[in-house]
mmCIF file of C-alpha atoms and ligand atoms in Angstrom:
data_model
loop_
_atom_site.group_PDB
_atom_site.id
_atom_site.type_symbol
_atom_site.label_atom_id
_atom_site.label_comp_id
_atom_site.label_asym_id
_atom_site.label_seq_id
_atom_site.Cartn_x
_atom_site.Cartn_y
_atom_site.Cartn_z
ATOM 1 C CA MET A 1 -60.672 188.090 -10.544
ATOM 2 C CA LYS A 2 -63.351 188.349 -7.871
ATOM 3 C CA ASP A 3 -65.446 191.098 -10.104
ATOM 4 C CA GLY A 4 -64.836 193.337 -12.658
ATOM 5 C CA SER A 5 -62.259 195.289 -10.634
ATOM 6 C CA LEU A 6 -58.328 194.800 -10.378
ATOM 7 C CA PRO A 7 -56.849 191.257 -10.600
ATOM 8 C CA PRO A 8 -55.526 189.640 -7.446
ATOM 9 C CA PRO A 9 -52.956 191.154 -5.311
ATOM 10 C CA LYS A 10 -49.301 190.761 -6.825
ATOM 11 C CA PRO A 11 -46.046 192.542 -5.783
ATOM 12 C CA GLU A 12 -44.589 194.480 -8.603
ATOM 13 C CA PRO A 13 -41.956 192.645 -10.390
ATOM 14 C CA GLY A 14 -38.791 192.072 -8.277
ATOM 15 C CA HIS A 15 -40.631 193.074 -4.998
ATOM 16 C CA GLU A 16 -41.947 190.528 -2.313
ATOM 17 C CA TYR A 17 -44.452 190.940 0.369
ATOM 18 C CA PRO A 18 -43.289 190.715 4.171
ATOM 19 C CA GLU A 19 -43.808 187.776 6.210
ATOM 20 C CA LEU A 20 -47.667 187.453 6.985
ATOM 21 C CA PRO A 21 -49.085 187.109 10.360
ATOM 22 C CA GLU A 22 -50.034 183.334 11.480
ATOM 23 C CA ARG A 23 -53.405 184.189 12.742
ATOM 24 C CA THR A 24 -55.381 186.606 10.629
ATOM 25 C CA SER A 25 -55.996 189.796 12.934
ATOM 26 C CA LEU A 26 -55.805 193.389 12.228
ATOM 27 C CA PRO A 27 -53.139 193.870 14.482
ATOM 28 C CA GLY A 28 -51.097 191.152 12.799
ATOM 29 C CA TYR A 29 -51.795 192.666 9.478
ATOM 30 C CA ARG A 30 -51.008 195.992 10.543
ATOM 31 C CA GLU A 31 -47.622 195.019 12.170
ATOM 32 C CA SER A 32 -46.953 192.881 8.652
ATOM 33 C CA ALA A 33 -47.868 195.864 6.321
ATOM 34 C CA ALA A 34 -45.320 198.299 8.336
ATOM 35 C CA HIS A 35 -42.711 195.911 6.401
ATOM 36 C CA CYS A 36 -44.423 195.851 3.001
ATOM 37 C CA ARG A 37 -41.715 196.121 0.130
ATOM 38 C CA ALA A 38 -44.264 195.111 -2.422
ATOM 39 C CA CYS A 39 -43.372 198.378 -4.524
ATOM 40 C CA ASP A 40 -41.155 201.171 -4.165
ATOM 41 C CA LEU A 41 -43.527 203.442 -2.390
ATOM 42 C CA TRP A 42 -42.432 202.882 0.959
ATOM 43 C CA LYS A 43 -39.026 204.188 0.212
ATOM 44 C CA ASN A 44 -40.102 207.920 0.030
ATOM 45 C CA ALA A 45 -42.778 207.488 2.775
ATOM 46 C CA THR A 46 -42.344 207.868 6.539
ATOM 47 C CA GLN A 47 -44.524 204.720 7.292
ATOM 48 C CA THR A 48 -47.412 202.694 6.279
ATOM 49 C CA VAL A 49 -50.595 204.012 6.891
ATOM 50 C CA PHE A 50 -53.044 201.159 7.694
ATOM 51 C CA GLY A 51 -56.593 201.520 8.287
ATOM 52 C CA GLU A 52 -58.014 202.209 11.336
ATOM 53 C CA GLY A 53 -61.465 201.688 13.385
ATOM 54 C CA LYS A 54 -63.162 199.085 15.598
ATOM 55 C CA ARG A 55 -63.093 195.341 14.602
ATOM 56 C CA THR A 56 -66.714 195.239 14.896
ATOM 57 C CA SER A 57 -67.478 198.204 12.347
ATOM 58 C CA LYS A 58 -69.920 197.120 10.019
ATOM 59 C CA VAL A 59 -69.131 200.007 7.487
ATOM 60 C CA VAL A 60 -65.610 200.414 5.876
ATOM 61 C CA PHE A 61 -64.683 203.842 4.039
ATOM 62 C CA VAL A 62 -61.958 203.347 1.370
ATOM 63 C CA GLY A 63 -59.955 206.231 0.277
ATOM 64 C CA GLU A 64 -57.149 206.451 -2.498
ATOM 65 C CA GLN A 65 -53.815 206.760 -0.507
ATOM 66 C CA PRO A 66 -52.650 208.652 2.668
ATOM 67 C CA GLY A 67 -51.704 212.420 2.296
ATOM 68 C CA ASP A 68 -49.026 214.536 3.499
ATOM 69 C CA LYS A 69 -50.366 214.908 7.143
ATOM 70 C CA GLU A 70 -51.570 210.902 7.261
ATOM 71 C CA ASP A 71 -47.833 210.033 6.134
ATOM 72 C CA ILE A 72 -46.613 211.936 9.313
ATOM 73 C CA ALA A 73 -49.327 210.973 11.741
ATOM 74 C CA GLY A 74 -49.494 207.148 10.470
ATOM 75 C CA ARG A 75 -53.084 207.424 10.663
ATOM 76 C CA PRO A 76 -55.682 207.719 7.481
ATOM 77 C CA PHE A 77 -57.958 210.742 6.848
ATOM 78 C CA VAL A 78 -56.578 212.989 9.596
ATOM 79 C CA GLY A 79 -55.425 216.060 7.254
ATOM 80 C CA PRO A 80 -57.609 218.715 5.436
ATOM 81 C CA ALA A 81 -59.656 215.868 3.365
ATOM 82 C CA GLY A 82 -60.070 213.961 6.679
ATOM 83 C CA ARG A 83 -61.674 217.364 8.116
ATOM 84 C CA VAL A 84 -64.097 217.403 5.267
ATOM 85 C CA LEU A 85 -64.969 213.829 5.932
ATOM 86 C CA ASP A 86 -65.350 214.295 9.593
ATOM 87 C CA GLU A 87 -67.655 217.232 8.892
ATOM 88 C CA ALA A 88 -69.816 215.239 6.350
ATOM 89 C CA LEU A 89 -69.957 212.271 8.374
ATOM 90 C CA GLU A 90 -71.366 214.273 11.303
ATOM 91 C CA ALA A 91 -73.760 216.243 9.143
ATOM 92 C CA ALA A 92 -74.936 213.016 7.831
ATOM 93 C CA GLY A 93 -75.442 211.253 11.292
ATOM 94 C CA ILE A 94 -72.738 208.926 11.221
ATOM 95 C CA ASP A 95 -70.447 208.467 14.060
ATOM 96 C CA ARG A 96 -66.606 208.333 12.841
ATOM 97 C CA SER A 97 -65.683 206.000 15.849
ATOM 98 C CA THR A 98 -68.159 203.364 14.586
ATOM 99 C CA VAL A 99 -66.729 202.846 11.096
ATOM 100 C CA TYR A 100 -63.528 201.544 9.617
ATOM 101 C CA VAL A 101 -61.573 203.991 7.444
ATOM 102 C CA THR A 102 -58.645 202.849 5.144
ATOM 103 C CA ASN A 103 -57.031 203.258 1.812
ATOM 104 C CA ALA A 104 -56.469 201.474 -1.509
ATOM 105 C CA VAL A 105 -52.772 202.215 -1.006
ATOM 106 C CA LYS A 106 -51.094 202.513 2.167
ATOM 107 C CA HIS A 107 -48.064 204.547 1.585
ATOM 108 C CA PHE A 108 -47.879 208.309 0.388
ATOM 109 C CA LYS A 109 -46.918 208.647 -3.277
ATOM 110 C CA TRP A 110 -45.473 212.272 -3.747
ATOM 111 C CA ARG A 111 -43.056 214.556 -5.391
ATOM 112 C CA LYS A 112 -40.956 217.325 -4.281
ATOM 113 C CA ALA A 113 -42.386 220.685 -5.414
ATOM 114 C CA GLY A 114 -39.970 223.315 -3.399
ATOM 115 C CA LYS A 115 -40.399 222.664 0.282
ATOM 116 C CA ARG A 116 -43.809 220.966 -0.516
ATOM 117 C CA ARG A 117 -44.803 217.177 -0.923
ATOM 118 C CA LEU A 118 -47.306 216.955 -3.784
ATOM 119 C CA HIS A 119 -49.402 214.233 -3.938
ATOM 120 C CA GLU A 120 -49.254 211.895 -7.182
ATOM 121 C CA LYS A 121 -51.691 209.451 -8.057
ATOM 122 C CA PRO A 122 -50.749 205.654 -7.352
ATOM 123 C CA GLY A 123 -50.384 203.524 -10.249
ATOM 124 C CA ARG A 124 -52.352 200.555 -11.356
ATOM 125 C CA SER A 125 -49.387 198.075 -10.488
ATOM 126 C CA GLU A 126 -49.037 199.899 -7.182
ATOM 127 C CA ILE A 127 -52.582 199.637 -6.169
ATOM 128 C CA GLN A 128 -52.504 195.989 -7.235
ATOM 129 C CA ALA A 129 -49.706 195.389 -4.925
ATOM 130 C CA CYS A 130 -51.280 196.986 -1.947
ATOM 131 C CA ARG A 131 -54.790 195.116 -2.715
ATOM 132 C CA LEU A 132 -53.351 192.353 -0.306
ATOM 133 C CA TRP A 133 -53.769 194.690 2.853
ATOM 134 C CA LEU A 134 -57.033 196.003 1.681
ATOM 135 C CA ASP A 135 -58.420 192.274 1.060
ATOM 136 C CA ALA A 136 -57.320 191.092 4.179
ATOM 137 C CA GLU A 137 -58.984 194.221 6.079
ATOM 138 C CA LEU A 138 -62.188 193.359 4.303
ATOM 139 C CA ALA A 139 -61.796 189.390 4.988
ATOM 140 C CA ILE A 140 -61.280 190.059 8.696
ATOM 141 C CA LEU A 141 -64.277 192.986 9.089
ATOM 142 C CA LYS A 142 -66.772 191.344 6.645
ATOM 143 C CA PRO A 143 -68.390 194.760 6.434
ATOM 144 C CA ARG A 144 -72.076 195.293 5.445
ATOM 145 C CA VAL A 145 -71.328 198.334 3.584
ATOM 146 C CA VAL A 146 -68.318 199.355 1.719
ATOM 147 C CA VAL A 147 -68.048 203.141 0.664
ATOM 148 C CA CYS A 148 -65.626 204.104 -2.084
ATOM 149 C CA LEU A 149 -64.233 207.624 -1.407
ATOM 150 C CA GLY A 150 -63.129 208.889 -5.258
ATOM 151 C CA ALA A 151 -62.303 207.230 -8.467
ATOM 152 C CA THR A 152 -59.175 205.384 -7.446
ATOM 153 C CA ALA A 153 -61.071 203.281 -4.557
ATOM 154 C CA ALA A 154 -64.084 202.963 -6.955
ATOM 155 C CA GLN A 155 -62.115 201.754 -9.912
ATOM 156 C CA ALA A 156 -59.889 199.311 -7.845
ATOM 157 C CA LEU A 157 -62.632 197.835 -6.111
ATOM 158 C CA ILE A 158 -65.637 198.070 -8.435
ATOM 159 C CA SER A 159 -64.796 198.180 -11.923
ATOM 160 C CA PRO A 160 -62.086 200.123 -13.819
ATOM 161 C CA ALA A 161 -64.775 201.421 -15.984
ATOM 162 C CA PHE A 162 -66.589 203.209 -12.842
ATOM 163 C CA ARG A 163 -67.580 206.738 -13.276
ATOM 164 C CA VAL A 164 -68.097 208.160 -9.829
ATOM 165 C CA THR A 165 -69.814 211.326 -11.259
ATOM 166 C CA LYS A 166 -72.340 209.178 -12.961
ATOM 167 C CA GLU A 167 -72.892 206.520 -10.241
ATOM 168 C CA ARG A 168 -72.211 208.174 -6.938
ATOM 169 C CA GLY A 169 -74.737 207.480 -4.239
ATOM 170 C CA LYS A 170 -76.123 204.521 -5.858
ATOM 171 C CA LEU A 171 -76.055 200.913 -4.450
ATOM 172 C CA ILE A 172 -73.549 198.641 -6.778
ATOM 173 C CA ALA A 173 -74.190 195.159 -6.766
ATOM 174 C CA SER A 174 -70.539 193.917 -6.007
ATOM 175 C CA PRO A 175 -69.169 190.576 -3.907
ATOM 176 C CA LEU A 176 -67.250 192.880 -1.774
ATOM 177 C CA ALA A 177 -70.078 193.382 0.783
ATOM 178 C CA PRO A 178 -73.984 193.287 0.638
ATOM 179 C CA HIS A 179 -73.841 196.962 -0.098
ATOM 180 C CA VAL A 180 -71.303 198.916 -1.919
ATOM 181 C CA VAL A 181 -71.536 202.584 -2.523
ATOM 182 C CA ALA A 182 -69.294 205.088 -4.151
ATOM 183 C CA THR A 183 -68.958 208.733 -3.864
ATOM 184 C CA VAL A 184 -66.465 211.554 -4.470
ATOM 185 C CA HIS A 185 -63.107 211.944 -2.632
ATOM 186 C CA PRO A 186 -63.331 214.666 0.153
ATOM 187 C CA SER A 187 -60.215 216.266 -1.322
ATOM 188 C CA SER A 188 -62.458 217.190 -4.600
ATOM 189 C CA ILE A 189 -64.467 219.407 -2.387
ATOM 190 C CA LEU A 190 -61.291 221.061 -1.072
ATOM 191 C CA ARG A 191 -60.488 222.120 -4.938
ATOM 192 C CA ALA A 192 -63.969 223.578 -5.747
ATOM 193 C CA TYR A 193 -63.423 226.625 -7.588
ATOM 194 C CA ASP A 194 -65.228 228.873 -5.230
ATOM 195 C CA GLU A 195 -67.280 229.045 -1.892
ATOM 196 C CA ALA A 196 -70.518 228.333 -3.660
ATOM 197 C CA ALA A 197 -69.275 225.584 -5.586
ATOM 198 C CA ARG A 198 -67.825 224.068 -2.237
ATOM 199 C CA GLU A 199 -71.017 224.186 -0.432
ATOM 200 C CA GLU A 200 -72.972 222.522 -3.516
ATOM 201 C CA GLU A 201 -70.368 219.853 -3.449
ATOM 202 C CA MET A 202 -70.381 219.375 0.408
ATOM 203 C CA ARG A 203 -74.072 219.176 0.132
ATOM 204 C CA ALA A 204 -74.095 216.340 -2.529
ATOM 205 C CA PHE A 205 -71.456 214.737 -0.635
ATOM 206 C CA ILE A 206 -73.662 214.721 2.666
ATOM 207 C CA ALA A 207 -76.732 213.301 0.640
ATOM 208 C CA ASP A 208 -74.642 210.392 -0.577
ATOM 209 C CA LEU A 209 -73.385 209.663 3.008
ATOM 210 C CA ARG A 210 -76.881 209.732 4.118
ATOM 211 C CA VAL A 211 -77.534 206.768 1.669
ATOM 212 C CA VAL A 212 -74.947 205.284 3.785
ATOM 213 C CA ALA A 213 -76.652 206.307 7.224
ATOM 214 C CA ARG A 214 -79.804 204.568 6.060
ATOM 215 C CA LEU A 215 -78.247 201.213 5.218
ATOM 216 C CA ILE A 216 -76.589 201.342 8.505
ATOM 217 C CA ALA A 217 -79.919 202.085 10.131
ATOM 218 C CA ASP A 218 -81.797 199.360 8.005
ATOM 219 C CA THR A 219 -78.844 196.781 8.359
ATOM 220 C CA GLY A 220 -78.860 197.209 12.370
HETATM 221 N N1 URA B 1 -56.828 211.127 1.174
HETATM 222 C C1 URA B 1 -56.901 209.874 1.171
HETATM 223 O O1 URA B 1 -57.490 209.229 0.019
HETATM 224 N N2 URA B 1 -56.815 208.853 2.450
HETATM 225 C C2 URA B 1 -56.496 209.690 3.301
HETATM 226 O O2 URA B 1 -55.905 209.074 4.178
HETATM 227 C C3 URA B 1 -56.006 211.212 3.192
HETATM 228 C C4 URA B 1 -56.117 211.592 2.119
#
């Protein structure tokens, strides 16, 4: 274990990783991940949703897993939570095209509810199996800043005991990157109980992202 978080990547029992690329590159890993069978999540998902962003990105945002829209589009954070993230990034002065956006788990886990596909939280062994891809992304990008969006990413990457509500917006010492910060998941803002609460939570989210913006400005 490199830190207090999950142990090293391991497929679920009876499962295997696909062939890995000979040369380490994001396109190579993206292609391998498309065939990942390290847990069962691929069976109900449309496709693997690998991270997205420039190879030169110095900041990596890590969410939980793709949602319904992302599963269909094959791209991270393009649905409702992505729109909240985009709005907050813009307000904090961070250009999304300069950052890399990915997830701890790269297949959509869901259950059927009538005609809808409802999000289900990924389990520990699914997160551990998927860790191979996130570790590869981080090893290639070598970001200056890693931003965990929500408890799943923070508990997988920082520590299982990590509490986003208590530690949000603070710099966390971690071997992952020179600067690691956690904040809420943008979908939690969509679940706020009324408009006033939504606005308040959005303000707090933007304040956390301003910490990231300052780190970007300071680290160049
Ligand atoms: N929620 C996430 O955690 N990631 C996405 O890509 C979309 C929604």
